[in-house]
Amino acid sequence: MTTEAWLFGGVSGFFLGTGLWYGIWSHEPAGSAVLGVAFLMSALIAAFFTRTGRERGLRPEDRGDGEVAERSGPVDFFPARSPYPPVVGAGAALTALGIVFGLWMFLLGLGVLLAGVLGLVFQYVHRTDPPGTPVAGRQRPRG
């Protein structure tokens, strides 16, 4: 995760430099606070990626001699079709229209949206994979 750590480290450095410059020149506390929080959040993500990279070691894409074949193979299950994305879209549209037209439509939209999201989440909850099916580059435990 070296690439991600460097990326978020650079973002953190940018927010730190911008926040210090803004705080010195503007004397305005709200913007300085926002830039300070942005620095802290990006530094937290950079620290996470650094720690994760040290614990797991280098991935093939972080090494100069890494090959594509080292990361190839099935990643996970992706459904071919699902009826729930249009339900989620209709629920989001009804919820947005409910903000304009009234509470009754807003609540109806929330209900449709909730039904669509729950359908997406639990659509394949009872699906079973054969033992040994790889998931995200690792073998599932057998048993």
PDB file of N, CA and C in Angstrom, residues 16-122:
ATOM      1  N   LEU A  16      -1.575  20.711   5.300  1.00  0.00           N
ATOM      2  CA  LEU A  16      -0.796  21.315   6.378  1.00  0.00           C
ATOM      3  C   LEU A  16      -0.204  22.650   5.932  1.00  0.00           C
ATOM      4  N   GLY A  17       0.430  22.650   4.758  1.00  0.00           N
ATOM      5  CA  GLY A  17       1.017  23.896   4.261  1.00  0.00           C
ATOM      6  C   GLY A  17      -0.023  24.967   3.988  1.00  0.00           C
ATOM      7  N   THR A  18      -1.110  24.580   3.357  1.00  0.00           N
ATOM      8  CA  THR A  18      -2.179  25.529   3.062  1.00  0.00           C
ATOM      9  C   THR A  18      -2.812  26.052   4.340  1.00  0.00           C
ATOM     10  N   GLY A  19      -3.014  25.158   5.312  1.00  0.00           N
ATOM     11  CA  GLY A  19      -3.621  25.570   6.576  1.00  0.00           C
ATOM     12  C   GLY A  19      -2.743  26.541   7.345  1.00  0.00           C
ATOM     13  N   LEU A  20      -1.436  26.280   7.366  1.00  0.00           N
ATOM     14  CA  LEU A  20      -0.527  27.201   8.053  1.00  0.00           C
ATOM     15  C   LEU A  20      -0.488  28.554   7.355  1.00  0.00           C
ATOM     16  N   TRP A  21      -0.370  28.523   6.030  1.00  0.00           N
ATOM     17  CA  TRP A  21      -0.335  29.777   5.274  1.00  0.00           C
ATOM     18  C   TRP A  21      -1.634  30.553   5.465  1.00  0.00           C
ATOM     19  N   TYR A  22      -2.762  29.866   5.378  1.00  0.00           N
ATOM     20  CA  TYR A  22      -4.065  30.509   5.525  1.00  0.00           C
ATOM     21  C   TYR A  22      -4.229  31.069   6.931  1.00  0.00           C
ATOM     22  N   GLY A  23      -3.803  30.309   7.937  1.00  0.00           N
ATOM     23  CA  GLY A  23      -3.938  30.773   9.313  1.00  0.00           C
ATOM     24  C   GLY A  23      -3.093  32.001   9.605  1.00  0.00           C
ATOM     25  N   ILE A  24      -1.901  32.062   9.037  1.00  0.00           N
ATOM     26  CA  ILE A  24      -1.017  33.208   9.273  1.00  0.00           C
ATOM     27  C   ILE A  24      -1.532  34.452   8.567  1.00  0.00           C
ATOM     28  N   TRP A  25      -2.000  34.310   7.328  1.00  0.00           N
ATOM     29  CA  TRP A  25      -2.357  35.472   6.540  1.00  0.00           C
ATOM     30  C   TRP A  25      -3.801  35.921   6.695  1.00  0.00           C
ATOM     31  N   SER A  26      -4.705  35.052   7.052  1.00  0.00           N
ATOM     32  CA  SER A  26      -6.111  35.463   7.050  1.00  0.00           C
ATOM     33  C   SER A  26      -6.642  35.843   8.422  1.00  0.00           C
ATOM     34  N   HIS A  27      -6.111  35.276   9.476  1.00  0.00           N
ATOM     35  CA  HIS A  27      -6.611  35.507  10.844  1.00  0.00           C
ATOM     36  C   HIS A  27      -8.093  35.176  10.945  1.00  0.00           C
ATOM     37  N   GLU A  28      -8.528  34.162  10.237  1.00  0.00           N
ATOM     38  CA  GLU A  28      -9.935  33.756  10.236  1.00  0.00           C
ATOM     39  C   GLU A  28      -9.992  32.322  10.753  1.00  0.00           C
ATOM     40  N   PRO A  29     -10.662  32.093  11.888  1.00  0.00           N
ATOM     41  CA  PRO A  29     -10.571  30.779  12.532  1.00  0.00           C
ATOM     42  C   PRO A  29     -11.323  29.652  11.818  1.00  0.00           C
ATOM     43  N   ALA A  30     -12.412  29.947  11.131  1.00  0.00           N
ATOM     44  CA  ALA A  30     -13.208  28.871  10.539  1.00  0.00           C
ATOM     45  C   ALA A  30     -12.443  28.157   9.424  1.00  0.00           C
ATOM     46  N   GLY A  31     -11.858  28.904   8.527  1.00  0.00           N
ATOM     47  CA  GLY A  31     -11.106  28.292   7.435  1.00  0.00           C
ATOM     48  C   GLY A  31      -9.881  27.547   7.936  1.00  0.00           C
ATOM     49  N   SER A  32      -9.221  28.107   8.943  1.00  0.00           N
ATOM     50  CA  SER A  32      -8.066  27.424   9.525  1.00  0.00           C
ATOM     51  C   SER A  32      -8.476  26.109  10.166  1.00  0.00           C
ATOM     52  N   ALA A  33      -9.626  26.106  10.829  1.00  0.00           N
ATOM     53  CA  ALA A  33     -10.117  24.874  11.451  1.00  0.00           C
ATOM     54  C   ALA A  33     -10.459  23.828  10.397  1.00  0.00           C
ATOM     55  N   VAL A  34     -11.092  24.246   9.320  1.00  0.00           N
ATOM     56  CA  VAL A  34     -11.446  23.301   8.255  1.00  0.00           C
ATOM     57  C   VAL A  34     -10.189  22.698   7.640  1.00  0.00           C
ATOM     58  N   LEU A  35      -9.197  23.508   7.352  1.00  0.00           N
ATOM     59  CA  LEU A  35      -7.964  22.983   6.773  1.00  0.00           C
ATOM     60  C   LEU A  35      -7.211  22.108   7.767  1.00  0.00           C
ATOM     61  N   GLY A  36      -7.274  22.454   9.050  1.00  0.00           N
ATOM     62  CA  GLY A  36      -6.653  21.607  10.073  1.00  0.00           C
ATOM     63  C   GLY A  36      -7.313  20.248  10.170  1.00  0.00           C
ATOM     64  N   VAL A  37      -8.636  20.222  10.127  1.00  0.00           N
ATOM     65  CA  VAL A  37      -9.355  18.942  10.168  1.00  0.00           C
ATOM     66  C   VAL A  37      -9.085  18.141   8.896  1.00  0.00           C
ATOM     67  N   ALA A  38      -9.024  18.803   7.757  1.00  0.00           N
ATOM     68  CA  ALA A  38      -8.708  18.097   6.510  1.00  0.00           C
ATOM     69  C   ALA A  38      -7.311  17.479   6.588  1.00  0.00           C
ATOM     70  N   PHE A  39      -6.365  18.214   7.180  1.00  0.00           N
ATOM     71  CA  PHE A  39      -5.023  17.660   7.374  1.00  0.00           C
ATOM     72  C   PHE A  39      -5.062  16.430   8.270  1.00  0.00           C
ATOM     73  N   LEU A  40      -5.785  16.513   9.379  1.00  0.00           N
ATOM     74  CA  LEU A  40      -5.846  15.383  10.308  1.00  0.00           C
ATOM     75  C   LEU A  40      -6.498  14.156   9.674  1.00  0.00           C
ATOM     76  N   MET A  41      -7.571  14.377   8.914  1.00  0.00           N
ATOM     77  CA  MET A  41      -8.247  13.239   8.285  1.00  0.00           C
ATOM     78  C   MET A  41      -7.359  12.572   7.236  1.00  0.00           C
ATOM     79  N   SER A  42      -6.693  13.360   6.403  1.00  0.00           N
ATOM     80  CA  SER A  42      -5.833  12.759   5.382  1.00  0.00           C
ATOM     81  C   SER A  42      -4.588  12.132   6.009  1.00  0.00           C
ATOM     82  N   ALA A  43      -4.090  12.708   7.106  1.00  0.00           N
ATOM     83  CA  ALA A  43      -2.949  12.102   7.795  1.00  0.00           C
ATOM     84  C   ALA A  43      -3.337  10.773   8.432  1.00  0.00           C
ATOM     85  N   LEU A  44      -4.561  10.675   8.928  1.00  0.00           N
ATOM     86  CA  LEU A  44      -5.043   9.414   9.489  1.00  0.00           C
ATOM     87  C   LEU A  44      -5.087   8.327   8.418  1.00  0.00           C
ATOM     88  N   ILE A  45      -5.582   8.675   7.238  1.00  0.00           N
ATOM     89  CA  ILE A  45      -5.645   7.698   6.148  1.00  0.00           C
ATOM     90  C   ILE A  45      -4.233   7.316   5.697  1.00  0.00           C
ATOM     91  N   ALA A  46      -3.328   8.296   5.626  1.00  0.00           N
ATOM     92  CA  ALA A  46      -1.946   7.994   5.245  1.00  0.00           C
ATOM     93  C   ALA A  46      -1.292   7.072   6.267  1.00  0.00           C
ATOM     94  N   ALA A  47      -1.537   7.317   7.553  1.00  0.00           N
ATOM     95  CA  ALA A  47      -0.978   6.453   8.593  1.00  0.00           C
ATOM     96  C   ALA A  47      -1.550   5.044   8.501  1.00  0.00           C
ATOM     97  N   PHE A  48      -2.839   4.934   8.204  1.00  0.00           N
ATOM     98  CA  PHE A  48      -3.453   3.613   8.048  1.00  0.00           C
ATOM     99  C   PHE A  48      -2.817   2.849   6.898  1.00  0.00           C
ATOM    100  N   PHE A  49      -2.658   3.499   5.754  1.00  0.00           N
ATOM    101  CA  PHE A  49      -2.063   2.818   4.608  1.00  0.00           C
ATOM    102  C   PHE A  49      -0.602   2.461   4.869  1.00  0.00           C
ATOM    103  N   THR A  50       0.121   3.318   5.582  1.00  0.00           N
ATOM    104  CA  THR A  50       1.509   3.014   5.913  1.00  0.00           C
ATOM    105  C   THR A  50       1.588   1.790   6.812  1.00  0.00           C
ATOM    106  N   ARG A  51       0.765   1.763   7.847  1.00  0.00           N
ATOM    107  CA  ARG A  51       0.767   0.627   8.775  1.00  0.00           C
ATOM    108  C   ARG A  51       0.318  -0.659   8.080  1.00  0.00           C
ATOM    109  N   THR A  52      -0.726  -0.569   7.283  1.00  0.00           N
ATOM    110  CA  THR A  52      -1.210  -1.745   6.564  1.00  0.00           C
ATOM    111  C   THR A  52      -0.152  -2.255   5.594  1.00  0.00           C
ATOM    112  N   GLY A  53       0.537  -1.356   4.935  1.00  0.00           N
ATOM    113  CA  GLY A  53       1.589  -1.765   4.014  1.00  0.00           C
ATOM    114  C   GLY A  53       2.744  -2.451   4.715  1.00  0.00           C
ATOM    115  N   ARG A  54       3.080  -2.001   5.917  1.00  0.00           N
ATOM    116  CA  ARG A  54       4.160  -2.648   6.667  1.00  0.00           C
ATOM    117  C   ARG A  54       3.748  -4.018   7.177  1.00  0.00           C
ATOM    118  N   GLU A  55       2.482  -4.151   7.588  1.00  0.00           N
ATOM    119  CA  GLU A  55       2.021  -5.431   8.121  1.00  0.00           C
ATOM    120  C   GLU A  55       1.878  -6.481   7.025  1.00  0.00           C
ATOM    121  N   ARG A  56       1.364  -6.102   5.876  1.00  0.00           N
ATOM    122  CA  ARG A  56       1.081  -7.068   4.812  1.00  0.00           C
ATOM    123  C   ARG A  56       2.217  -7.232   3.816  1.00  0.00           C
ATOM    124  N   GLY A  57       3.166  -6.345   3.835  1.00  0.00           N
ATOM    125  CA  GLY A  57       4.265  -6.430   2.877  1.00  0.00           C
ATOM    126  C   GLY A  57       3.904  -5.761   1.561  1.00  0.00           C
ATOM    127  N   LEU A  58       4.854  -5.790   0.646  1.00  0.00           N
ATOM    128  CA  LEU A  58       4.648  -5.134  -0.638  1.00  0.00           C
ATOM    129  C   LEU A  58       3.756  -5.975  -1.537  1.00  0.00           C
ATOM    130  N   ARG A  59       2.860  -5.297  -2.216  1.00  0.00           N
ATOM    131  CA  ARG A  59       2.018  -5.950  -3.213  1.00  0.00           C
ATOM    132  C   ARG A  59       2.765  -5.965  -4.541  1.00  0.00           C
ATOM    133  N   PRO A  60       2.301  -6.774  -5.496  1.00  0.00           N
ATOM    134  CA  PRO A  60       2.996  -6.798  -6.793  1.00  0.00           C
ATOM    135  C   PRO A  60       3.050  -5.426  -7.465  1.00  0.00           C
ATOM    136  N   GLU A  61       2.005  -4.619  -7.326  1.00  0.00           N
ATOM    137  CA  GLU A  61       2.022  -3.310  -7.983  1.00  0.00           C
ATOM    138  C   GLU A  61       2.940  -2.308  -7.289  1.00  0.00           C
ATOM    139  N   ASP A  62       3.393  -2.617  -6.060  1.00  0.00           N
ATOM    140  CA  ASP A  62       4.327  -1.740  -5.364  1.00  0.00           C
ATOM    141  C   ASP A  62       5.784  -2.120  -5.628  1.00  0.00           C
ATOM    142  N   ARG A  63       6.002  -3.287  -6.193  1.00  0.00           N
ATOM    143  CA  ARG A  63       7.353  -3.743  -6.501  1.00  0.00           C
ATOM    144  C   ARG A  63       7.688  -3.449  -7.955  1.00  0.00           C
ATOM    145  N   GLY A  64       8.944  -3.208  -8.213  1.00  0.00           N
ATOM    146  CA  GLY A  64       9.371  -2.957  -9.583  1.00  0.00           C
ATOM    147  C   GLY A  64       9.336  -4.192 -10.457  1.00  0.00           C
ATOM    148  N   ASP A  65       9.515  -5.370  -9.851  1.00  0.00           N
ATOM    149  CA  ASP A  65       9.524  -6.612 -10.626  1.00  0.00           C
ATOM    150  C   ASP A  65       8.181  -7.333 -10.588  1.00  0.00           C
ATOM    151  N   GLY A  66       7.134  -6.688 -10.119  1.00  0.00           N
ATOM    152  CA  GLY A  66       5.814  -7.311 -10.024  1.00  0.00           C
ATOM    153  C   GLY A  66       5.213  -7.590 -11.388  1.00  0.00           C
ATOM    154  N   GLU A  67       4.529  -8.717 -11.496  1.00  0.00           N
ATOM    155  CA  GLU A  67       3.886  -9.133 -12.738  1.00  0.00           C
ATOM    156  C   GLU A  67       2.372  -9.087 -12.576  1.00  0.00           C
ATOM    157  N   VAL A  68       1.679  -8.876 -13.679  1.00  0.00           N
ATOM    158  CA  VAL A  68       0.222  -8.835 -13.670  1.00  0.00           C
ATOM    159  C   VAL A  68      -0.350 -10.177 -13.221  1.00  0.00           C
ATOM    160  N   ALA A  69       0.296 -11.254 -13.605  1.00  0.00           N
ATOM    161  CA  ALA A  69      -0.211 -12.591 -13.286  1.00  0.00           C
ATOM    162  C   ALA A  69      -0.259 -12.848 -11.783  1.00  0.00           C
ATOM    163  N   GLU A  70       0.541 -12.112 -11.005  1.00  0.00           N
ATOM    164  CA  GLU A  70       0.526 -12.305  -9.557  1.00  0.00           C
ATOM    165  C   GLU A  70      -0.779 -11.837  -8.927  1.00  0.00           C
ATOM    166  N   ARG A  71      -1.477 -10.914  -9.562  1.00  0.00           N
ATOM    167  CA  ARG A  71      -2.722 -10.387  -9.008  1.00  0.00           C
ATOM    168  C   ARG A  71      -3.940 -10.815  -9.802  1.00  0.00           C
ATOM    169  N   SER A  72      -3.751 -11.619 -10.827  1.00  0.00           N
ATOM    170  CA  SER A  72      -4.888 -11.985 -11.660  1.00  0.00           C
ATOM    171  C   SER A  72      -5.677 -13.111 -11.011  1.00  0.00           C
ATOM    172  N   GLY A  73      -6.839 -13.356 -11.564  1.00  0.00           N
ATOM    173  CA  GLY A  73      -7.704 -14.404 -11.051  1.00  0.00           C
ATOM    174  C   GLY A  73      -9.030 -13.825 -10.602  1.00  0.00           C
ATOM    175  N   PRO A  74      -9.952 -14.688 -10.193  1.00  0.00           N
ATOM    176  CA  PRO A  74     -11.263 -14.194  -9.769  1.00  0.00           C
ATOM    177  C   PRO A  74     -11.160 -13.386  -8.483  1.00  0.00           C
ATOM    178  N   VAL A  75     -11.899 -12.310  -8.425  1.00  0.00           N
ATOM    179  CA  VAL A  75     -11.886 -11.450  -7.253  1.00  0.00           C
ATOM    180  C   VAL A  75     -13.068 -11.759  -6.351  1.00  0.00           C
ATOM    181  N   ASP A  76     -14.260 -11.739  -6.888  1.00  0.00           N
ATOM    182  CA  ASP A  76     -15.449 -11.996  -6.087  1.00  0.00           C
ATOM    183  C   ASP A  76     -16.626 -12.234  -7.017  1.00  0.00           C
ATOM    184  N   PHE A  77     -17.785 -12.370  -6.446  1.00  0.00           N
ATOM    185  CA  PHE A  77     -19.015 -12.615  -7.184  1.00  0.00           C
ATOM    186  C   PHE A  77     -19.647 -11.285  -7.566  1.00  0.00           C
ATOM    187  N   PHE A  78     -19.994 -11.128  -8.833  1.00  0.00           N
ATOM    188  CA  PHE A  78     -20.688  -9.942  -9.303  1.00  0.00           C
ATOM    189  C   PHE A  78     -21.978 -10.390  -9.980  1.00  0.00           C
ATOM    190  N   PRO A  79     -23.137  -9.975  -9.480  1.00  0.00           N
ATOM    191  CA  PRO A  79     -24.403 -10.451 -10.050  1.00  0.00           C
ATOM    192  C   PRO A  79     -24.600  -9.939 -11.476  1.00  0.00           C
ATOM    193  N   ALA A  80     -25.223 -10.772 -12.285  1.00  0.00           N
ATOM    194  CA  ALA A  80     -25.454 -10.416 -13.686  1.00  0.00           C
ATOM    195  C   ALA A  80     -26.541  -9.360 -13.825  1.00  0.00           C
ATOM    196  N   ARG A  81     -27.617  -9.495 -13.069  1.00  0.00           N
ATOM    197  CA  ARG A  81     -28.699  -8.504 -13.124  1.00  0.00           C
ATOM    198  C   ARG A  81     -29.402  -8.480 -11.781  1.00  0.00           C
ATOM    199  N   SER A  82     -29.987  -7.333 -11.482  1.00  0.00           N
ATOM    200  CA  SER A  82     -30.677  -7.162 -10.212  1.00  0.00           C
ATOM    201  C   SER A  82     -31.823  -6.178 -10.414  1.00  0.00           C
ATOM    202  N   PRO A  83     -32.972  -6.429  -9.817  1.00  0.00           N
ATOM    203  CA  PRO A  83     -34.087  -5.491  -9.959  1.00  0.00           C
ATOM    204  C   PRO A  83     -34.004  -4.305  -8.998  1.00  0.00           C
ATOM    205  N   TYR A  84     -33.032  -4.308  -8.095  1.00  0.00           N
ATOM    206  CA  TYR A  84     -33.044  -3.311  -7.034  1.00  0.00           C
ATOM    207  C   TYR A  84     -32.433  -1.951  -7.378  1.00  0.00           C
ATOM    208  N   PRO A  85     -31.466  -1.810  -8.274  1.00  0.00           N
ATOM    209  CA  PRO A  85     -30.977  -0.467  -8.589  1.00  0.00           C
ATOM    210  C   PRO A  85     -32.058   0.498  -9.082  1.00  0.00           C
ATOM    211  N   PRO A  86     -32.997   0.089  -9.942  1.00  0.00           N
ATOM    212  CA  PRO A  86     -34.071   1.033 -10.289  1.00  0.00           C
ATOM    213  C   PRO A  86     -34.963   1.381  -9.098  1.00  0.00           C
ATOM    214  N   VAL A  87     -35.145   0.433  -8.187  1.00  0.00           N
ATOM    215  CA  VAL A  87     -35.944   0.718  -6.989  1.00  0.00           C
ATOM    216  C   VAL A  87     -35.235   1.762  -6.130  1.00  0.00           C
ATOM    217  N   VAL A  88     -33.933   1.631  -5.985  1.00  0.00           N
ATOM    218  CA  VAL A  88     -33.165   2.623  -5.225  1.00  0.00           C
ATOM    219  C   VAL A  88     -33.240   3.984  -5.911  1.00  0.00           C
ATOM    220  N   GLY A  89     -33.130   4.012  -7.232  1.00  0.00           N
ATOM    221  CA  GLY A  89     -33.237   5.276  -7.965  1.00  0.00           C
ATOM    222  C   GLY A  89     -34.599   5.919  -7.812  1.00  0.00           C
ATOM    223  N   ALA A  90     -35.661   5.113  -7.894  1.00  0.00           N
ATOM    224  CA  ALA A  90     -37.014   5.656  -7.715  1.00  0.00           C
ATOM    225  C   ALA A  90     -37.200   6.169  -6.298  1.00  0.00           C
ATOM    226  N   GLY A  91     -36.665   5.444  -5.321  1.00  0.00           N
ATOM    227  CA  GLY A  91     -36.768   5.902  -3.937  1.00  0.00           C
ATOM    228  C   GLY A  91     -36.025   7.202  -3.705  1.00  0.00           C
ATOM    229  N   ALA A  92     -34.843   7.334  -4.303  1.00  0.00           N
ATOM    230  CA  ALA A  92     -34.091   8.581  -4.167  1.00  0.00           C
ATOM    231  C   ALA A  92     -34.825   9.732  -4.842  1.00  0.00           C
ATOM    232  N   ALA A  93     -35.411   9.472  -6.008  1.00  0.00           N
ATOM    233  CA  ALA A  93     -36.161  10.523  -6.706  1.00  0.00           C
ATOM    234  C   ALA A  93     -37.393  10.937  -5.911  1.00  0.00           C
ATOM    235  N   LEU A  94     -38.120   9.962  -5.376  1.00  0.00           N
ATOM    236  CA  LEU A  94     -39.304  10.300  -4.574  1.00  0.00           C
ATOM    237  C   LEU A  94     -38.925  11.055  -3.305  1.00  0.00           C
ATOM    238  N   THR A  95     -37.826  10.675  -2.696  1.00  0.00           N
ATOM    239  CA  THR A  95     -37.372  11.382  -1.500  1.00  0.00           C
ATOM    240  C   THR A  95     -37.005  12.822  -1.840  1.00  0.00           C
ATOM    241  N   ALA A  96     -36.301  13.028  -2.942  1.00  0.00           N
ATOM    242  CA  ALA A  96     -35.942  14.389  -3.348  1.00  0.00           C
ATOM    243  C   ALA A  96     -37.179  15.202  -3.704  1.00  0.00           C
ATOM    244  N   LEU A  97     -38.133  14.584  -4.399  1.00  0.00           N
ATOM    245  CA  LEU A  97     -39.372  15.293  -4.714  1.00  0.00           C
ATOM    246  C   LEU A  97     -40.181  15.582  -3.452  1.00  0.00           C
ATOM    247  N   GLY A  98     -40.060  14.705  -2.463  1.00  0.00           N
ATOM    248  CA  GLY A  98     -40.765  14.925  -1.207  1.00  0.00           C
ATOM    249  C   GLY A  98     -40.286  16.155  -0.464  1.00  0.00           C
ATOM    250  N   ILE A  99     -39.037  16.529  -0.668  1.00  0.00           N
ATOM    251  CA  ILE A  99     -38.542  17.762  -0.054  1.00  0.00           C
ATOM    252  C   ILE A  99     -39.293  18.956  -0.622  1.00  0.00           C
ATOM    253  N   VAL A 100     -39.658  18.877  -1.889  1.00  0.00           N
ATOM    254  CA  VAL A 100     -40.357  19.978  -2.550  1.00  0.00           C
ATOM    255  C   VAL A 100     -41.860  19.914  -2.312  1.00  0.00           C
ATOM    256  N   PHE A 101     -42.459  18.727  -2.469  1.00  0.00           N
ATOM    257  CA  PHE A 101     -43.917  18.630  -2.508  1.00  0.00           C
ATOM    258  C   PHE A 101     -44.583  18.275  -1.188  1.00  0.00           C
ATOM    259  N   GLY A 102     -43.865  17.743  -0.249  1.00  0.00           N
ATOM    260  CA  GLY A 102     -44.512  17.492   1.031  1.00  0.00           C
ATOM    261  C   GLY A 102     -43.975  16.280   1.761  1.00  0.00           C
ATOM    262  N   LEU A 103     -44.350  16.224   3.023  1.00  0.00           N
ATOM    263  CA  LEU A 103     -43.869  15.176   3.906  1.00  0.00           C
ATOM    264  C   LEU A 103     -44.348  13.794   3.476  1.00  0.00           C
ATOM    265  N   TRP A 104     -45.566  13.710   2.956  1.00  0.00           N
ATOM    266  CA  TRP A 104     -46.110  12.413   2.575  1.00  0.00           C
ATOM    267  C   TRP A 104     -45.274  11.753   1.481  1.00  0.00           C
ATOM    268  N   MET A 105     -44.820  12.553   0.502  1.00  0.00           N
ATOM    269  CA  MET A 105     -44.011  11.995  -0.582  1.00  0.00           C
ATOM    270  C   MET A 105     -42.600  11.682  -0.087  1.00  0.00           C
ATOM    271  N   PHE A 106     -42.102  12.504   0.821  1.00  0.00           N
ATOM    272  CA  PHE A 106     -40.788  12.260   1.404  1.00  0.00           C
ATOM    273  C   PHE A 106     -40.767  10.922   2.142  1.00  0.00           C
ATOM    274  N   LEU A 107     -41.786  10.667   2.953  1.00  0.00           N
ATOM    275  CA  LEU A 107     -41.863   9.412   3.699  1.00  0.00           C
ATOM    276  C   LEU A 107     -42.060   8.219   2.763  1.00  0.00           C
ATOM    277  N   LEU A 108     -42.861   8.393   1.723  1.00  0.00           N
ATOM    278  CA  LEU A 108     -43.039   7.342   0.730  1.00  0.00           C
ATOM    279  C   LEU A 108     -41.705   7.030   0.046  1.00  0.00           C
ATOM    280  N   GLY A 109     -40.978   8.075  -0.301  1.00  0.00           N
ATOM    281  CA  GLY A 109     -39.669   7.889  -0.928  1.00  0.00           C
ATOM    282  C   GLY A 109     -38.683   7.190  -0.008  1.00  0.00           C
ATOM    283  N   LEU A 110     -38.703   7.537   1.283  1.00  0.00           N
ATOM    284  CA  LEU A 110     -37.826   6.860   2.229  1.00  0.00           C
ATOM    285  C   LEU A 110     -38.157   5.373   2.319  1.00  0.00           C
ATOM    286  N   GLY A 111     -39.450   5.058   2.289  1.00  0.00           N
ATOM    287  CA  GLY A 111     -39.848   3.652   2.326  1.00  0.00           C
ATOM    288  C   GLY A 111     -39.369   2.887   1.107  1.00  0.00           C
ATOM    289  N   VAL A 112     -39.549   3.470  -0.070  1.00  0.00           N
ATOM    290  CA  VAL A 112     -39.101   2.812  -1.305  1.00  0.00           C
ATOM    291  C   VAL A 112     -37.577   2.699  -1.315  1.00  0.00           C
ATOM    292  N   LEU A 113     -36.901   3.755  -0.879  1.00  0.00           N
ATOM    293  CA  LEU A 113     -35.443   3.739  -0.824  1.00  0.00           C
ATOM    294  C   LEU A 113     -34.943   2.669   0.143  1.00  0.00           C
ATOM    295  N   LEU A 114     -35.559   2.578   1.305  1.00  0.00           N
ATOM    296  CA  LEU A 114     -35.168   1.565   2.280  1.00  0.00           C
ATOM    297  C   LEU A 114     -35.388   0.155   1.728  1.00  0.00           C
ATOM    298  N   ALA A 115     -36.518  -0.050   1.061  1.00  0.00           N
ATOM    299  CA  ALA A 115     -36.788  -1.366   0.471  1.00  0.00           C
ATOM    300  C   ALA A 115     -35.743  -1.715  -0.588  1.00  0.00           C
ATOM    301  N   GLY A 116     -35.366  -0.755  -1.411  1.00  0.00           N
ATOM    302  CA  GLY A 116     -34.364  -1.013  -2.442  1.00  0.00           C
ATOM    303  C   GLY A 116     -32.989  -1.300  -1.870  1.00  0.00           C
ATOM    304  N   VAL A 117     -32.584  -0.529  -0.867  1.00  0.00           N
ATOM    305  CA  VAL A 117     -31.268  -0.743  -0.262  1.00  0.00           C
ATOM    306  C   VAL A 117     -31.223  -2.094   0.449  1.00  0.00           C
ATOM    307  N   LEU A 118     -32.266  -2.409   1.204  1.00  0.00           N
ATOM    308  CA  LEU A 118     -32.301  -3.710   1.875  1.00  0.00           C
ATOM    309  C   LEU A 118     -32.328  -4.853   0.861  1.00  0.00           C
ATOM    310  N   GLY A 119     -33.018  -4.656  -0.254  1.00  0.00           N
ATOM    311  CA  GLY A 119     -33.011  -5.673  -1.298  1.00  0.00           C
ATOM    312  C   GLY A 119     -31.625  -5.884  -1.871  1.00  0.00           C
ATOM    313  N   LEU A 120     -30.889  -4.790  -2.109  1.00  0.00           N
ATOM    314  CA  LEU A 120     -29.524  -4.921  -2.612  1.00  0.00           C
ATOM    315  C   LEU A 120     -28.622  -5.634  -1.615  1.00  0.00           C
ATOM    316  N   VAL A 121     -28.773  -5.283  -0.351  1.00  0.00           N
ATOM    317  CA  VAL A 121     -27.895  -5.850   0.667  1.00  0.00           C
ATOM    318  C   VAL A 121     -28.154  -7.340   0.863  1.00  0.00           C
ATOM    319  N   PHE A 122     -29.417  -7.717   0.919  1.00  0.00           N
ATOM    320  CA  PHE A 122     -29.753  -9.096   1.256  1.00  0.00           C
ATOM    321  C   PHE A 122     -30.141  -9.959   0.059  1.00  0.00           C
TER     322      PHE A 122
END
